[in-house]
Amino acid sequence: MPDPTLDDITSFFTPDRPVSVLVLRLDRLHPVISGNKWFKLKHNLEAVMEAGFKQVITFGGAYSNHLVATAAAAKACGLSSLGIVRGFHGQAQPTATLRTCADLGMRLHFISREQYALKDAPSFLSALGTSFGGYIIPEGGDNDLGRAGAMEIAAFIPAMTTHVCLPVGTGTTFTGLRNALPATICMTGFPALQDTSLADHISGHAMPARNVNWQLEPRFHFGGFAKTTPELIGFIRSFYIATNIPLDIVYTGKMMFGVAQLIRENAFPDQAQIVCIHTGGLQGNPEGLFDRTPGS
Ligand SMILES: *Cc1c(COP(=O)(O)O)cnc(C)c1O
């Protein structure tokens, strides 16, 4: 895959504050295996092949970027894939995400939300492995190999960076990056959901020497996972018109909205060199989000 570019979006925020803002465009690495997902999957897929498995099993909801990325990456590696999907609504009415998964050859197995809650329970996982056969990657690639892959994103962060901002789902990408970046770089995560256990989950996997100089900014989940407001949609559209960078409504739109507000609140010191990570996720956007219809 090509190296991601860094786009300078300082002019979107100035003249508010004397800070510089770059976006690391992980969304441009691959049309389907977009953003942070490739980094979290790569070492997991190596492990699958080294162990001689022919199938990857993983978990996600009906809009999951991780499911699509896994389907595409497994296909590229010559592996078959099985997606365990949360809830039955996607079976009756497949979302665009689930149709893409199926088109990429992923078999889909729908389970109830109650059963899905067991997705990390050893007994449930061994039963799954027995009935379907394959290597199980946790939801969101949230394991040691996922974090190890996310560490590699640090190589694309310029040395003079003082602050890194990124959206947070499981915290896998955030933790990997925290472990790889110098402790002097301040990291802010923008959770896309209300989850009070996230900070503990990150601390629990951060190396002691790097478990410093980071925080989660809880104000920008917009009511919960994949929830939006007209204000958020309006922001995503105006950001696109000004910068030509598409954001997604679940993760990166909320992060960038939060960064804009923090800049207005003077939360960053003068001369801060901020890098925002575009973690991808555009496949899940509603159709027409960036259409410039008259009057909108
Ligand atoms: C999956 C995803 C995230 C969340 O990553 P975690 O490692 O689970 O925190 C963030 N942004 C986008 C676009 C994603 O698809």
CSV table of C-alpha atoms and ligand atoms in Angstrom, one decimal:
chain,number,residue,atom,x,y,z
A,1,MET,CA,0.0,0.0,0.0
A,2,PRO,CA,1.2,3.6,-0.6
A,3,ASP,CA,2.3,5.9,2.2
A,4,PRO,CA,-0.6,8.1,3.4
A,5,THR,CA,-0.4,11.8,2.7
A,6,LEU,CA,-0.5,14.7,5.2
A,7,ASP,CA,-2.9,17.5,4.2
A,8,ASP,CA,-2.5,20.9,5.7
A,9,ILE,CA,-5.9,22.2,6.8
A,10,THR,CA,-4.6,25.0,9.0
A,11,SER,CA,-6.5,27.6,6.9
A,12,PHE,CA,-9.8,25.9,7.8
A,13,PHE,CA,-9.3,27.0,11.4
A,14,THR,CA,-7.2,30.2,11.3
A,15,PRO,CA,-7.4,33.0,12.0
A,16,ASP,CA,-8.9,31.7,15.2
A,17,ARG,CA,-5.6,30.5,16.7
A,18,PRO,CA,-1.9,30.3,16.0
A,19,VAL,CA,-1.8,26.5,15.6
A,20,SER,CA,-1.1,24.3,12.6
A,21,VAL,CA,-3.3,21.4,11.7
A,22,LEU,CA,-2.5,18.5,9.4
A,23,VAL,CA,-4.6,15.5,8.5
A,24,LEU,CA,-3.0,12.1,8.1
A,25,ARG,CA,-5.1,10.6,5.2
A,26,LEU,CA,-5.3,6.9,6.1
A,27,ASP,CA,-8.6,6.9,4.2
A,28,ARG,CA,-6.6,7.0,1.0
A,29,LEU,CA,-4.6,3.8,1.5
A,30,HIS,CA,-7.0,1.4,-0.1
A,31,PRO,CA,-10.6,1.9,-1.5
A,32,VAL,CA,-12.1,-0.9,0.7
A,33,ILE,CA,-9.6,-1.8,3.4
A,34,SER,CA,-9.6,1.8,4.5
A,35,GLY,CA,-8.0,3.7,7.3
A,36,ASN,CA,-6.9,2.1,10.5
A,37,LYS,CA,-8.4,-1.2,9.7
A,38,TRP,CA,-5.6,-2.5,7.6
A,39,PHE,CA,-3.1,-1.8,10.4
A,40,LYS,CA,-5.2,-3.7,12.9
A,41,LEU,CA,-5.7,-6.7,10.5
A,42,LYS,CA,-2.3,-7.2,9.0
A,43,HIS,CA,-0.5,-9.1,11.8
A,44,ASN,CA,-3.7,-11.0,12.6
A,45,LEU,CA,-3.9,-12.2,9.0
A,46,GLU,CA,-0.2,-13.2,9.1
A,47,ALA,CA,-1.0,-15.2,12.2
A,48,VAL,CA,-3.9,-16.9,10.4
A,49,MET,CA,-1.8,-18.0,7.5
A,50,GLU,CA,1.2,-19.0,9.7
A,51,ALA,CA,-1.1,-21.2,11.8
A,52,GLY,CA,-2.5,-22.8,8.6
A,53,PHE,CA,-6.1,-21.7,9.0
A,54,LYS,CA,-8.2,-21.3,5.8
A,55,GLN,CA,-10.9,-19.1,7.4
A,56,VAL,CA,-11.1,-15.9,9.4
A,57,ILE,CA,-14.0,-15.4,11.7
A,58,THR,CA,-14.8,-12.0,13.1
A,59,PHE,CA,-17.6,-9.8,14.6
A,60,GLY,CA,-19.4,-6.6,13.8
A,61,GLY,CA,-22.7,-4.7,13.4
A,62,ALA,CA,-24.6,-4.2,10.2
A,63,TYR,CA,-22.6,-1.0,9.5
A,64,SER,CA,-19.2,-2.3,10.6
A,65,ASN,CA,-16.1,-0.9,8.8
A,66,HIS,CA,-14.2,-3.8,10.4
A,67,LEU,CA,-16.3,-6.4,8.8
A,68,VAL,CA,-15.9,-5.0,5.3
A,69,ALA,CA,-12.2,-4.5,5.8
A,70,THR,CA,-11.8,-8.1,7.0
A,71,ALA,CA,-13.8,-9.4,4.1
A,72,ALA,CA,-11.6,-7.6,1.6
A,73,ALA,CA,-8.3,-8.4,3.3
A,74,ALA,CA,-9.2,-12.1,3.7
A,75,LYS,CA,-10.1,-12.3,0.0
A,76,ALA,CA,-6.8,-10.6,-0.9
A,77,CYS,CA,-5.0,-13.2,1.2
A,78,GLY,CA,-6.9,-16.1,-0.4
A,79,LEU,CA,-8.7,-16.9,2.9
A,80,SER,CA,-12.4,-17.4,3.3
A,81,SER,CA,-14.2,-15.3,5.9
A,82,LEU,CA,-17.2,-15.5,8.2
A,83,GLY,CA,-18.8,-12.5,9.7
A,84,ILE,CA,-20.8,-12.9,12.9
A,85,VAL,CA,-23.3,-10.0,12.8
A,86,ARG,CA,-25.0,-8.4,15.8
A,87,GLY,CA,-28.8,-8.6,15.6
A,88,PHE,CA,-31.2,-9.9,13.0
A,89,HIS,CA,-32.3,-6.7,11.3
A,90,GLY,CA,-29.4,-6.9,8.8
A,91,GLN,CA,-30.6,-10.3,7.7
A,92,ALA,CA,-34.1,-9.1,6.8
A,93,GLN,CA,-32.8,-5.9,5.3
A,94,PRO,CA,-29.1,-6.1,4.3
A,95,THR,CA,-27.3,-2.8,4.7
A,96,ALA,CA,-24.9,-1.6,1.9
A,97,THR,CA,-22.1,-2.6,4.3
A,98,LEU,CA,-23.4,-6.2,4.6
A,99,ARG,CA,-24.0,-6.4,0.8
A,100,THR,CA,-20.4,-5.4,0.2
A,101,CYS,CA,-19.2,-8.0,2.7
A,102,ALA,CA,-21.2,-10.7,0.9
A,103,ASP,CA,-19.9,-9.5,-2.5
A,104,LEU,CA,-16.4,-9.9,-1.2
A,105,GLY,CA,-17.2,-13.5,-0.4
A,106,MET,CA,-17.8,-13.2,3.3
A,107,ARG,CA,-20.4,-15.6,4.7
A,108,LEU,CA,-22.7,-13.9,7.2
A,109,HIS,CA,-24.1,-15.5,10.4
A,110,PHE,CA,-26.6,-13.4,12.3
A,111,ILE,CA,-27.0,-13.8,16.0
A,112,SER,CA,-29.1,-12.0,18.6
A,113,ARG,CA,-27.8,-9.0,20.5
A,114,GLU,CA,-27.9,-11.1,23.7
A,115,GLN,CA,-25.7,-13.8,22.1
A,116,TYR,CA,-23.5,-11.1,20.6
A,117,ALA,CA,-22.7,-9.8,24.1
A,118,LEU,CA,-20.8,-13.1,24.6
A,119,LYS,CA,-18.4,-12.3,21.8
A,120,ASP,CA,-15.4,-12.3,24.1
A,121,ALA,CA,-16.4,-15.2,26.3
A,122,PRO,CA,-13.9,-18.1,25.9
A,123,SER,CA,-16.7,-20.8,25.9
A,124,PHE,CA,-18.7,-19.0,23.2
A,125,LEU,CA,-15.5,-18.6,21.1
A,126,SER,CA,-14.5,-22.2,21.4
A,127,ALA,CA,-18.0,-23.3,20.4
A,128,LEU,CA,-17.8,-21.0,17.4
A,129,GLY,CA,-14.4,-22.3,16.4
A,130,THR,CA,-15.8,-25.9,16.6
A,131,SER,CA,-18.9,-25.3,14.6
A,132,PHE,CA,-17.3,-23.1,11.9
A,133,GLY,CA,-13.6,-23.7,12.0
A,134,GLY,CA,-11.2,-20.9,11.7
A,135,TYR,CA,-9.1,-18.2,13.4
A,136,ILE,CA,-11.1,-15.7,15.4
A,137,ILE,CA,-10.3,-12.0,15.3
A,138,PRO,CA,-12.1,-10.0,18.0
A,139,GLU,CA,-14.5,-7.2,17.1
A,140,GLY,CA,-12.6,-4.2,15.8
A,141,GLY,CA,-9.3,-6.2,15.7
A,142,ASP,CA,-9.0,-5.4,19.4
A,143,ASN,CA,-6.1,-7.7,20.4
A,144,ASP,CA,-2.3,-7.6,20.8
A,145,LEU,CA,-1.7,-8.1,17.1
A,146,GLY,CA,-4.1,-5.3,16.3
A,147,ARG,CA,-2.4,-2.9,18.7
A,148,ALA,CA,1.0,-4.0,17.2
A,149,GLY,CA,-0.2,-3.1,13.7
A,150,ALA,CA,-1.6,0.2,14.9
A,151,MET,CA,1.9,1.1,16.3
A,152,GLU,CA,3.1,1.3,12.7
A,153,ILE,CA,0.9,4.4,12.1
A,154,ALA,CA,3.4,6.3,14.2
A,155,ALA,CA,5.9,6.2,11.4
A,156,PHE,CA,3.7,8.7,9.4
A,157,ILE,CA,3.5,11.3,12.2
A,158,PRO,CA,6.1,14.1,11.6
A,159,ALA,CA,8.8,14.6,14.3
A,160,MET,CA,7.7,18.1,15.1
A,161,THR,CA,4.2,17.1,16.0
A,162,THR,CA,3.1,18.2,19.5
A,163,HIS,CA,-0.6,16.9,19.5
A,164,VAL,CA,-2.3,13.9,17.9
A,165,CYS,CA,-6.1,13.7,17.7
A,166,LEU,CA,-8.0,10.6,16.6
A,167,PRO,CA,-11.5,9.0,16.9
A,168,VAL,CA,-11.9,6.0,19.2
A,169,GLY,CA,-14.1,3.0,19.0
A,170,THR,CA,-12.5,0.0,20.8
A,171,GLY,CA,-9.4,2.1,21.6
A,172,THR,CA,-7.1,-0.4,19.7
A,173,THR,CA,-5.7,2.2,17.4
A,174,PHE,CA,-5.3,4.8,20.1
A,175,THR,CA,-3.4,2.4,22.4
A,176,GLY,CA,-1.1,1.1,19.7
A,177,LEU,CA,-0.2,4.7,18.7
A,178,ARG,CA,0.2,5.8,22.4
A,179,ASN,CA,2.7,2.9,22.8
A,180,ALA,CA,4.6,3.9,19.7
A,181,LEU,CA,4.7,7.7,19.9
A,182,PRO,CA,7.1,9.6,22.1
A,183,ALA,CA,5.5,10.3,25.5
A,184,THR,CA,6.0,14.1,24.9
A,185,ILE,CA,3.3,14.1,22.2
A,186,CYS,CA,-0.1,14.8,23.8
A,187,MET,CA,-2.8,12.5,22.5
A,188,THR,CA,-6.5,13.2,22.5
A,189,GLY,CA,-9.1,10.5,21.7
A,190,PHE,CA,-12.7,11.3,20.6
A,191,PRO,CA,-14.9,8.3,21.5
A,192,ALA,CA,-17.7,7.7,19.0
A,193,LEU,CA,-19.8,6.1,21.7
A,194,GLN,CA,-20.6,6.5,25.4
A,195,ASP,CA,-18.4,3.8,27.0
A,196,THR,CA,-17.2,4.4,30.5
A,197,SER,CA,-14.8,1.5,30.4
A,198,LEU,CA,-12.7,2.8,27.5
A,199,ALA,CA,-10.1,4.7,29.5
A,200,ASP,CA,-9.4,1.7,31.7
A,201,HIS,CA,-9.2,-0.5,28.6
A,202,ILE,CA,-6.6,1.8,27.1
A,203,SER,CA,-4.6,2.1,30.3
A,204,GLY,CA,-4.7,-1.6,30.7
A,205,HIS,CA,-2.9,-2.1,27.4
A,206,ALA,CA,-0.6,1.0,27.4
A,207,MET,CA,3.0,0.5,28.3
A,208,PRO,CA,3.7,2.1,31.7
A,209,ALA,CA,6.2,4.6,30.3
A,210,ARG,CA,3.7,5.7,27.7
A,211,ASN,CA,0.6,5.7,29.8
A,212,VAL,CA,0.9,9.4,30.2
A,213,ASN,CA,-0.1,12.6,28.4
A,214,TRP,CA,-3.3,11.4,26.9
A,215,GLN,CA,-7.0,11.9,27.5
A,216,LEU,CA,-10.4,11.0,26.0
A,217,GLU,CA,-12.6,14.0,25.2
A,218,PRO,CA,-16.1,12.7,25.9
A,219,ARG,CA,-18.2,15.6,24.6
A,220,PHE,CA,-18.5,14.7,20.9
A,221,HIS,CA,-20.3,11.4,20.6
A,222,PHE,CA,-23.5,13.2,19.5
A,223,GLY,CA,-25.8,10.9,21.4
A,224,GLY,CA,-24.1,7.6,20.7
A,225,PHE,CA,-22.6,5.3,18.2
A,226,ALA,CA,-23.6,6.2,14.6
A,227,LYS,CA,-26.0,8.9,15.9
A,228,THR,CA,-25.9,12.2,14.1
A,229,THR,CA,-27.4,15.6,14.3
A,230,PRO,CA,-28.1,18.3,11.6
A,231,GLU,CA,-25.3,20.3,13.1
A,232,LEU,CA,-22.8,17.4,12.6
A,233,ILE,CA,-23.9,16.8,9.1
A,234,GLY,CA,-23.7,20.5,8.3
A,235,PHE,CA,-20.1,20.6,9.7
A,236,ILE,CA,-19.1,17.6,7.6
A,237,ARG,CA,-20.4,19.2,4.5
A,238,SER,CA,-18.8,22.6,5.1
A,239,PHE,CA,-15.5,20.9,6.0
A,240,TYR,CA,-15.7,19.0,2.7
A,241,ILE,CA,-16.4,22.2,0.7
A,242,ALA,CA,-13.5,24.0,2.4
A,243,THR,CA,-10.9,21.3,2.4
A,244,ASN,CA,-12.1,18.7,-0.2
A,245,ILE,CA,-11.6,16.0,2.5
A,246,PRO,CA,-14.6,13.7,3.1
A,247,LEU,CA,-15.2,12.7,6.7
A,248,ASP,CA,-17.5,9.9,7.9
A,249,ILE,CA,-20.5,10.4,10.1
A,250,VAL,CA,-19.6,7.8,12.7
A,251,TYR,CA,-16.0,8.6,13.6
A,252,THR,CA,-13.9,11.2,11.8
A,253,GLY,CA,-16.7,13.7,11.5
A,254,LYS,CA,-17.2,13.7,15.2
A,255,MET,CA,-13.4,13.9,15.9
A,256,MET,CA,-12.9,16.9,13.5
A,257,PHE,CA,-16.0,18.7,15.0
A,258,GLY,CA,-14.4,18.2,18.4
A,259,VAL,CA,-11.0,19.4,17.2
A,260,ALA,CA,-12.6,22.6,15.8
A,261,GLN,CA,-14.3,23.2,19.0
A,262,LEU,CA,-11.2,22.6,21.1
A,263,ILE,CA,-9.3,25.1,18.9
A,264,ARG,CA,-12.1,27.7,19.5
A,265,GLU,CA,-11.8,27.0,23.2
A,266,ASN,CA,-8.1,27.6,23.1
A,267,ALA,CA,-7.4,24.1,24.4
A,268,PHE,CA,-4.2,23.9,22.4
A,269,PRO,CA,-1.1,26.0,23.2
A,270,ASP,CA,0.2,28.6,20.8
A,271,GLN,CA,2.4,27.0,18.0
A,272,ALA,CA,0.9,23.6,18.6
A,273,GLN,CA,1.5,21.3,15.7
A,274,ILE,CA,-1.6,19.1,15.6
A,275,VAL,CA,-2.0,16.0,13.5
A,276,CYS,CA,-5.6,14.6,13.1
A,277,ILE,CA,-5.8,11.0,12.0
A,278,HIS,CA,-8.3,10.3,9.2
A,279,THR,CA,-9.1,6.7,10.1
A,280,GLY,CA,-11.3,6.1,7.1
A,281,GLY,CA,-14.8,4.7,7.4
A,282,LEU,CA,-16.2,6.4,4.3
A,283,GLN,CA,-17.9,3.2,3.1
A,284,GLY,CA,-20.5,3.6,5.8
A,285,ASN,CA,-21.7,7.1,4.8
A,286,PRO,CA,-25.2,7.6,3.5
A,287,GLU,CA,-25.5,8.1,-0.2
A,288,GLY,CA,-25.5,11.7,-1.3
A,289,LEU,CA,-23.8,13.1,1.8
A,290,PHE,CA,-21.4,15.3,-0.2
A,291,ASP,CA,-23.8,16.2,-3.0
A,292,ARG,CA,-23.9,19.9,-3.5
A,293,THR,CA,-27.5,20.4,-4.2
A,294,PRO,CA,-28.7,23.9,-4.6
A,295,GLY,CA,-29.8,25.4,-1.3
A,296,SER,CA,-28.2,22.8,0.9
B,1,LIG,C1,-13.0,1.3,13.4
B,1,LIG,C2,-12.8,2.7,13.2
B,1,LIG,C3,-12.3,3.5,14.3
B,1,LIG,C4,-12.1,3.0,15.7
B,1,LIG,O1,-10.9,2.3,15.8
B,1,LIG,P1,-10.5,1.6,17.2
B,1,LIG,O2,-9.2,1.0,17.0
B,1,LIG,O3,-11.6,0.5,17.4
B,1,LIG,O4,-10.6,2.6,18.3
B,1,LIG,C5,-12.1,4.9,14.1
B,1,LIG,N1,-12.4,5.4,12.9
B,1,LIG,C6,-12.9,4.7,11.9
B,1,LIG,C7,-13.2,5.4,10.6
B,1,LIG,C8,-13.1,3.4,12.0
B,1,LIG,O5,-13.6,2.7,11.0
